[in-house]
Amino acid sequence: MSASAAAPPVPGTDWDRFSSPMEAGFDAGGLVALDARLDALPTTSLMVCRGARVVHSYGDVSEQSYLASTRKSILSMLYGPHVANGTIDLSLTLEQLGIDDVEGLTSAERQATIRDVLKSSSGVYYPAGSPGGDDAGTPARGSQRPGAYFHYNNWDFNVAGAIFEQLTGTSVHDALGDQLAVPLGFQDFDLSRQRMLGYPDKSRFLAYHMFLSARDMARIGLLALRRGDWGGRQLIPPAWIDESTRTQIDATEMQGKYRDGPYGYGYYWWTPRDPAPQWRGAFQASGHFGQFLLCLPAVDLVIVHRRAVSDAKAMARNAGIDKTEEPAVSAGQFLEIAGMVVAALR
């Protein structure tokens, strides 16, 4: 599809900036206070965009680093065109796909559908091949039927990558390049840095980890904010953006540490529950250590927050070698940061 003259603008080779916070509709004093708050946290970069222009940035937004679980929301976006054209049928079961694991899945577990997997509700509590799930709250295997119970288990997220590759014939990382990096004009993308990580002795499904910069994450956020349109090119069907970023699992239906928290859940996107009008329709990608991508459609905002960790740390963590924690920015602290951004709107 050719670009339309009426299409909302998108960044060019580099992001343009507003000449001042006031031009973007922000109070400059509020952004000064924001920076002071970031100085007190282990934040390495932050980027606030209104539409296709940068309102405010902090730190080095070109630094590529580990996304942790933010990768899951990006995989959800990659699914969209393939669901729309019928390549991926969300009603297919693990049994129909021939999905099994090292020690075998039960007959009941094999009845989980792709849709169940995308809602983190597969009912499969097989040990994951990578860290980062709610392992402490994992139910007993066979205790919940597929689709009936939300549990944040990395087995679901990792098998979703394998299903994508099986049905599309394309690796997740190649799709990241072809479906997003190239058409969105990523400035810092390096295909060679994207890695499969984990421990194959536990599960044959490893984690498809991604390493991106804040300013390239912001392009992904703007694409989602524009419901899959990029300068008149429909890269992802709007219906998929709507469905995947809508609350599919309410916080009251969650289990473990997420129950009754500040977020609902879509297809690998978190949905903030803030009732303020600025937050209507908001959705967020979240990753360990402080990797966040928040889209606020009601006020045309994208907020990216990074707490960079080294590649060596990311690889050692995912190999199960390094289990130490580093200073991080929590989801609660990020919501405070995002609240300061929203409060600075004039």
Short mmCIF file of C-alpha atoms in Angstrom, two decimals, residues 27-316:
data_model
loop_
_atom_site.label_atom_id
_atom_site.label_comp_id
_atom_site.label_asym_id
_atom_site.label_seq_id
_atom_site.Cartn_x
_atom_site.Cartn_y
_atom_site.Cartn_z
CA ASP A 27 4.71 21.99 31.32
CA ALA A 28 8.52 22.28 31.32
CA GLY A 29 8.68 22.31 35.11
CA GLY A 30 6.96 18.93 35.26
CA LEU A 31 9.62 17.42 32.99
CA VAL A 32 12.41 18.92 35.12
CA ALA A 33 10.84 17.18 38.13
CA LEU A 34 10.65 13.98 36.09
CA ASP A 35 14.39 14.07 35.42
CA ALA A 36 15.09 14.60 39.10
CA ARG A 37 13.06 11.47 39.87
CA LEU A 38 14.93 9.49 37.22
CA ASP A 39 18.24 10.62 38.71
CA ALA A 40 17.26 8.81 41.91
CA LEU A 41 16.55 5.54 40.06
CA PRO A 42 18.80 3.16 38.08
CA THR A 43 17.16 4.40 34.87
CA THR A 44 19.54 4.47 31.90
CA SER A 45 17.23 6.10 29.36
CA LEU A 46 13.72 7.42 28.87
CA MET A 47 11.91 8.69 25.80
CA VAL A 48 8.56 10.51 25.67
CA CYS A 49 7.00 10.92 22.23
CA ARG A 50 3.79 12.66 21.22
CA GLY A 51 2.90 11.37 17.83
CA ALA A 52 5.96 11.25 15.59
CA ARG A 53 8.06 13.77 17.56
CA VAL A 54 10.09 13.55 20.75
CA VAL A 55 8.86 15.62 23.66
CA HIS A 56 11.59 14.67 26.11
CA SER A 57 14.48 12.24 26.45
CA TYR A 58 16.85 11.19 29.19
CA GLY A 59 20.10 9.25 28.88
CA ASP A 60 21.34 7.47 25.76
CA VAL A 61 18.27 6.43 23.77
CA SER A 62 20.49 4.79 21.10
CA GLU A 63 21.92 2.18 23.50
CA GLN A 64 20.87 -1.35 22.51
CA SER A 65 20.18 -3.68 25.40
CA TYR A 66 18.21 -6.67 26.62
CA LEU A 67 14.42 -6.34 26.51
CA ALA A 68 13.65 -9.22 28.91
CA SER A 69 9.88 -9.89 28.86
CA THR A 70 9.10 -6.85 26.72
CA ARG A 71 9.91 -9.26 23.88
CA LYS A 72 6.56 -10.98 24.50
CA SER A 73 4.46 -7.96 23.48
CA ILE A 74 6.56 -7.59 20.33
CA LEU A 75 5.93 -11.25 19.45
CA SER A 76 2.21 -10.53 19.82
CA MET A 77 2.56 -7.81 17.17
CA LEU A 78 4.43 -10.17 14.85
CA TYR A 79 1.53 -12.63 15.06
CA GLY A 80 -0.99 -10.10 13.71
CA PRO A 81 -0.55 -10.28 9.92
CA HIS A 82 -0.27 -14.07 10.00
CA VAL A 83 -3.48 -14.45 12.01
CA ALA A 84 -5.26 -12.14 9.57
CA ASN A 85 -4.15 -14.07 6.47
CA GLY A 86 -4.96 -17.46 7.99
CA THR A 87 -1.40 -18.71 8.36
CA ILE A 88 -1.91 -18.85 12.13
CA ASP A 89 -5.26 -20.19 13.33
CA LEU A 90 -5.66 -19.34 17.01
CA SER A 91 -8.07 -22.25 17.53
CA LEU A 92 -5.41 -24.87 16.75
CA THR A 93 -4.46 -27.01 19.73
CA LEU A 94 -1.01 -28.07 20.85
CA GLU A 95 -2.02 -31.61 19.88
CA GLN A 96 -2.88 -30.55 16.34
CA LEU A 97 0.44 -28.73 16.12
CA GLY A 98 2.39 -31.72 17.39
CA ILE A 99 3.77 -29.69 20.32
CA ASP A 100 5.45 -31.81 22.98
CA ASP A 101 8.33 -31.37 25.40
CA VAL A 102 11.28 -33.28 26.80
CA GLU A 103 9.33 -35.31 29.37
CA GLY A 104 6.02 -35.21 27.51
CA LEU A 105 2.79 -33.26 27.82
CA THR A 106 -0.39 -34.85 29.08
CA SER A 107 -3.42 -35.42 26.88
CA ALA A 108 -5.27 -32.63 28.71
CA GLU A 109 -2.38 -30.18 28.30
CA ARG A 110 -2.30 -30.84 24.56
CA GLN A 111 -5.86 -29.46 24.26
CA ALA A 112 -4.64 -25.90 24.92
CA THR A 113 -5.17 -23.64 21.91
CA ILE A 114 -2.84 -20.98 20.54
CA ARG A 115 -5.29 -18.40 21.89
CA ASP A 116 -4.95 -19.92 25.39
CA VAL A 117 -1.16 -19.68 25.05
CA LEU A 118 -1.40 -16.00 24.00
CA LYS A 119 -3.49 -15.26 27.10
CA SER A 120 -0.95 -16.99 29.37
CA SER A 121 -3.75 -19.40 30.25
CA SER A 122 -2.66 -22.66 28.63
CA GLY A 123 -2.99 -24.78 31.75
CA VAL A 124 0.43 -26.26 30.90
CA TYR A 125 2.68 -26.01 33.94
CA TYR A 126 5.67 -27.70 32.45
CA PRO A 127 9.02 -26.24 33.64
CA ALA A 128 10.02 -23.34 31.41
CA GLY A 129 13.27 -23.32 29.46
CA SER A 130 14.13 -19.79 30.66
CA PRO A 131 13.71 -17.71 33.83
CA GLY A 132 11.32 -14.84 34.37
CA GLY A 133 7.93 -16.40 35.04
CA ASP A 134 5.93 -16.54 38.27
CA ASP A 135 7.63 -19.81 39.21
CA ALA A 136 6.83 -19.60 42.91
CA GLY A 137 3.10 -19.64 42.23
CA THR A 138 3.06 -22.41 39.61
CA PRO A 139 0.05 -24.73 40.11
CA ALA A 140 0.40 -28.50 40.03
CA ARG A 141 0.35 -29.99 36.56
CA GLY A 142 -3.14 -31.03 35.54
CA SER A 143 -4.80 -28.88 38.20
CA GLN A 144 -6.36 -26.40 35.72
CA ARG A 145 -7.98 -26.94 32.37
CA PRO A 146 -6.68 -24.97 29.34
CA GLY A 147 -8.09 -21.47 29.00
CA ALA A 148 -9.54 -21.29 32.51
CA TYR A 149 -6.71 -19.97 34.65
CA PHE A 150 -4.16 -17.20 34.13
CA HIS A 151 -0.62 -18.06 35.17
CA TYR A 152 2.43 -16.10 34.05
CA ASN A 153 4.57 -19.03 32.92
CA ASN A 154 7.49 -18.64 30.52
CA TRP A 155 6.66 -22.00 28.99
CA ASP A 156 3.67 -20.36 27.28
CA PHE A 157 5.71 -17.43 25.99
CA ASN A 158 8.52 -19.59 24.67
CA VAL A 159 6.24 -22.09 22.96
CA ALA A 160 4.41 -19.17 21.31
CA GLY A 161 7.68 -18.35 19.55
CA ALA A 162 8.08 -21.95 18.42
CA ILE A 163 4.49 -22.02 17.12
CA PHE A 164 5.10 -18.80 15.19
CA GLU A 165 8.17 -20.30 13.55
CA GLN A 166 6.45 -23.62 12.78
CA LEU A 167 3.43 -22.04 11.08
CA THR A 168 5.15 -19.14 9.28
CA GLY A 169 8.41 -20.86 8.35
CA THR A 170 10.27 -17.77 9.59
CA SER A 171 12.33 -17.35 12.74
CA VAL A 172 11.07 -14.86 15.29
CA HIS A 173 14.24 -12.81 14.95
CA ASP A 174 14.08 -12.71 11.15
CA ALA A 175 10.44 -11.65 11.43
CA LEU A 176 11.46 -8.91 13.86
CA GLY A 177 13.78 -7.61 11.16
CA ASP A 178 11.46 -8.05 8.18
CA GLN A 179 8.13 -7.07 9.77
CA LEU A 180 9.30 -4.27 12.05
CA ALA A 181 12.96 -3.18 11.84
CA VAL A 182 13.05 -2.60 8.08
CA PRO A 183 9.63 -1.00 7.44
CA LEU A 184 9.80 1.14 10.61
CA GLY A 185 13.35 2.27 9.86
CA PHE A 186 15.02 1.12 13.08
CA GLN A 187 18.16 3.16 13.65
CA ASP A 188 20.12 0.73 15.79
CA PHE A 189 18.95 -2.78 14.88
CA ASP A 190 21.54 -5.56 14.77
CA LEU A 191 20.15 -8.96 13.79
CA SER A 192 23.27 -10.72 15.07
CA ARG A 193 22.57 -9.54 18.63
CA GLN A 194 19.16 -11.24 18.80
CA ARG A 195 19.52 -14.59 20.57
CA MET A 196 17.75 -17.76 21.65
CA LEU A 197 18.57 -18.22 25.34
CA GLY A 198 17.69 -20.71 28.04
CA TYR A 199 18.37 -24.21 29.31
CA PRO A 200 17.40 -26.98 26.86
CA ASP A 201 17.78 -29.72 29.47
CA LYS A 202 14.52 -28.51 31.06
CA SER A 203 12.50 -27.66 27.96
CA ARG A 204 13.02 -27.74 24.22
CA PHE A 205 11.35 -24.32 23.99
CA LEU A 206 13.85 -21.56 24.65
CA ALA A 207 13.36 -17.79 24.88
CA TYR A 208 13.67 -15.65 21.73
CA HIS A 209 15.41 -12.71 23.38
CA MET A 210 15.62 -9.30 21.76
CA PHE A 211 18.13 -6.46 22.14
CA LEU A 212 16.87 -3.05 21.00
CA SER A 213 17.38 0.65 21.67
CA ALA A 214 14.87 2.97 23.32
CA ARG A 215 14.36 4.97 20.14
CA ASP A 216 13.61 1.83 18.12
CA MET A 217 11.22 0.61 20.81
CA ALA A 218 9.46 3.97 20.49
CA ARG A 219 8.87 3.26 16.79
CA ILE A 220 7.20 -0.01 17.75
CA GLY A 221 5.07 1.87 20.26
CA LEU A 222 4.02 4.45 17.67
CA LEU A 223 3.06 1.66 15.26
CA ALA A 224 0.85 0.12 17.95
CA LEU A 225 -0.55 3.54 18.86
CA ARG A 226 -1.45 4.04 15.17
CA ARG A 227 -3.24 0.64 15.15
CA GLY A 228 -0.69 -0.89 12.80
CA ASP A 229 -0.52 1.97 10.29
CA TRP A 230 2.88 3.39 9.38
CA GLY A 231 2.62 6.44 7.18
CA GLY A 232 -0.25 4.95 5.21
CA ARG A 233 1.11 1.37 5.10
CA GLN A 234 -0.99 -1.07 7.13
CA LEU A 235 1.76 -3.27 8.60
CA ILE A 236 -0.45 -4.90 11.23
CA PRO A 237 -4.24 -5.26 10.97
CA PRO A 238 -6.01 -2.72 13.21
CA ALA A 239 -8.36 -5.44 14.42
CA TRP A 240 -5.37 -7.38 15.77
CA ILE A 241 -3.97 -4.36 17.58
CA ASP A 242 -7.41 -3.77 19.12
CA GLU A 243 -7.89 -7.40 20.16
CA SER A 244 -4.39 -8.01 21.46
CA THR A 245 -4.17 -4.80 23.51
CA ARG A 246 -7.68 -5.10 24.97
CA THR A 247 -8.10 -6.60 28.45
CA GLN A 248 -8.68 -10.33 27.98
CA ILE A 249 -7.91 -11.23 31.61
CA ASP A 250 -9.07 -8.87 34.34
CA ALA A 251 -6.78 -8.36 37.32
CA THR A 252 -9.39 -10.04 39.53
CA GLU A 253 -9.05 -13.20 37.41
CA MET A 254 -5.28 -13.39 37.71
CA GLN A 255 -3.41 -15.57 40.13
CA GLY A 256 -0.21 -15.33 42.11
CA LYS A 257 1.56 -12.01 42.48
CA TYR A 258 -0.47 -10.35 39.71
CA ARG A 259 -3.92 -10.83 41.27
CA ASP A 260 -5.78 -7.56 41.91
CA GLY A 261 -2.75 -5.59 40.75
CA PRO A 262 -2.71 -2.43 38.64
CA TYR A 263 -2.92 -4.29 35.31
CA GLY A 264 -5.19 -6.50 33.28
CA TYR A 265 -3.81 -8.63 30.45
CA GLY A 266 -4.36 -8.94 26.70
CA TYR A 267 -2.33 -11.07 24.29
CA TYR A 268 1.08 -10.50 25.89
CA TRP A 269 0.26 -6.86 26.60
CA TRP A 270 -0.48 -5.47 30.07
CA THR A 271 -3.48 -3.12 30.34
CA PRO A 272 -3.22 -0.42 33.07
CA ARG A 273 -6.35 -0.05 35.20
CA ASP A 274 -5.98 3.68 35.90
CA PRO A 275 -9.49 5.18 35.48
CA ALA A 276 -8.27 8.67 34.48
CA PRO A 277 -9.35 9.67 30.94
CA GLN A 278 -5.72 10.08 29.80
CA TRP A 279 -5.22 6.35 30.44
CA ARG A 280 -8.25 5.13 28.49
CA GLY A 281 -7.23 2.30 26.16
CA ALA A 282 -3.63 2.24 27.47
CA PHE A 283 -1.42 -0.82 27.03
CA GLN A 284 2.10 -1.66 28.14
CA ALA A 285 4.99 -4.03 27.52
CA SER A 286 7.01 -4.86 30.64
CA GLY A 287 10.38 -6.50 31.18
CA HIS A 288 12.64 -7.36 34.09
CA PHE A 289 15.07 -4.78 35.48
CA GLY A 290 12.94 -1.88 34.15
CA GLN A 291 12.20 -2.31 30.43
CA PHE A 292 8.86 -0.65 29.68
CA LEU A 293 6.94 0.51 26.62
CA LEU A 294 3.69 2.32 27.38
CA CYS A 295 1.16 3.53 24.80
CA LEU A 296 -1.50 6.07 25.78
CA PRO A 297 -3.82 6.43 22.77
CA ALA A 298 -6.10 8.96 24.46
CA VAL A 299 -3.29 11.56 24.58
CA ASP A 300 -1.18 10.28 21.64
CA LEU A 301 1.79 9.41 23.86
CA VAL A 302 4.48 6.73 23.79
CA ILE A 303 6.77 6.37 26.80
CA VAL A 304 9.84 4.12 26.73
CA HIS A 305 11.85 3.40 29.87
CA ARG A 306 15.11 1.42 29.94
CA ARG A 307 17.33 0.06 32.65
CA ALA A 308 20.12 -1.40 30.54
CA VAL A 309 21.94 -4.55 31.62
CA SER A 310 24.96 -5.99 29.86
CA ASP A 311 24.68 -8.76 27.30
CA ALA A 312 26.91 -10.88 29.57
CA LYS A 313 24.45 -10.45 32.45
CA ALA A 314 21.48 -11.29 30.22
CA MET A 315 23.12 -14.45 28.89
CA ALA A 316 24.32 -15.64 32.30
#
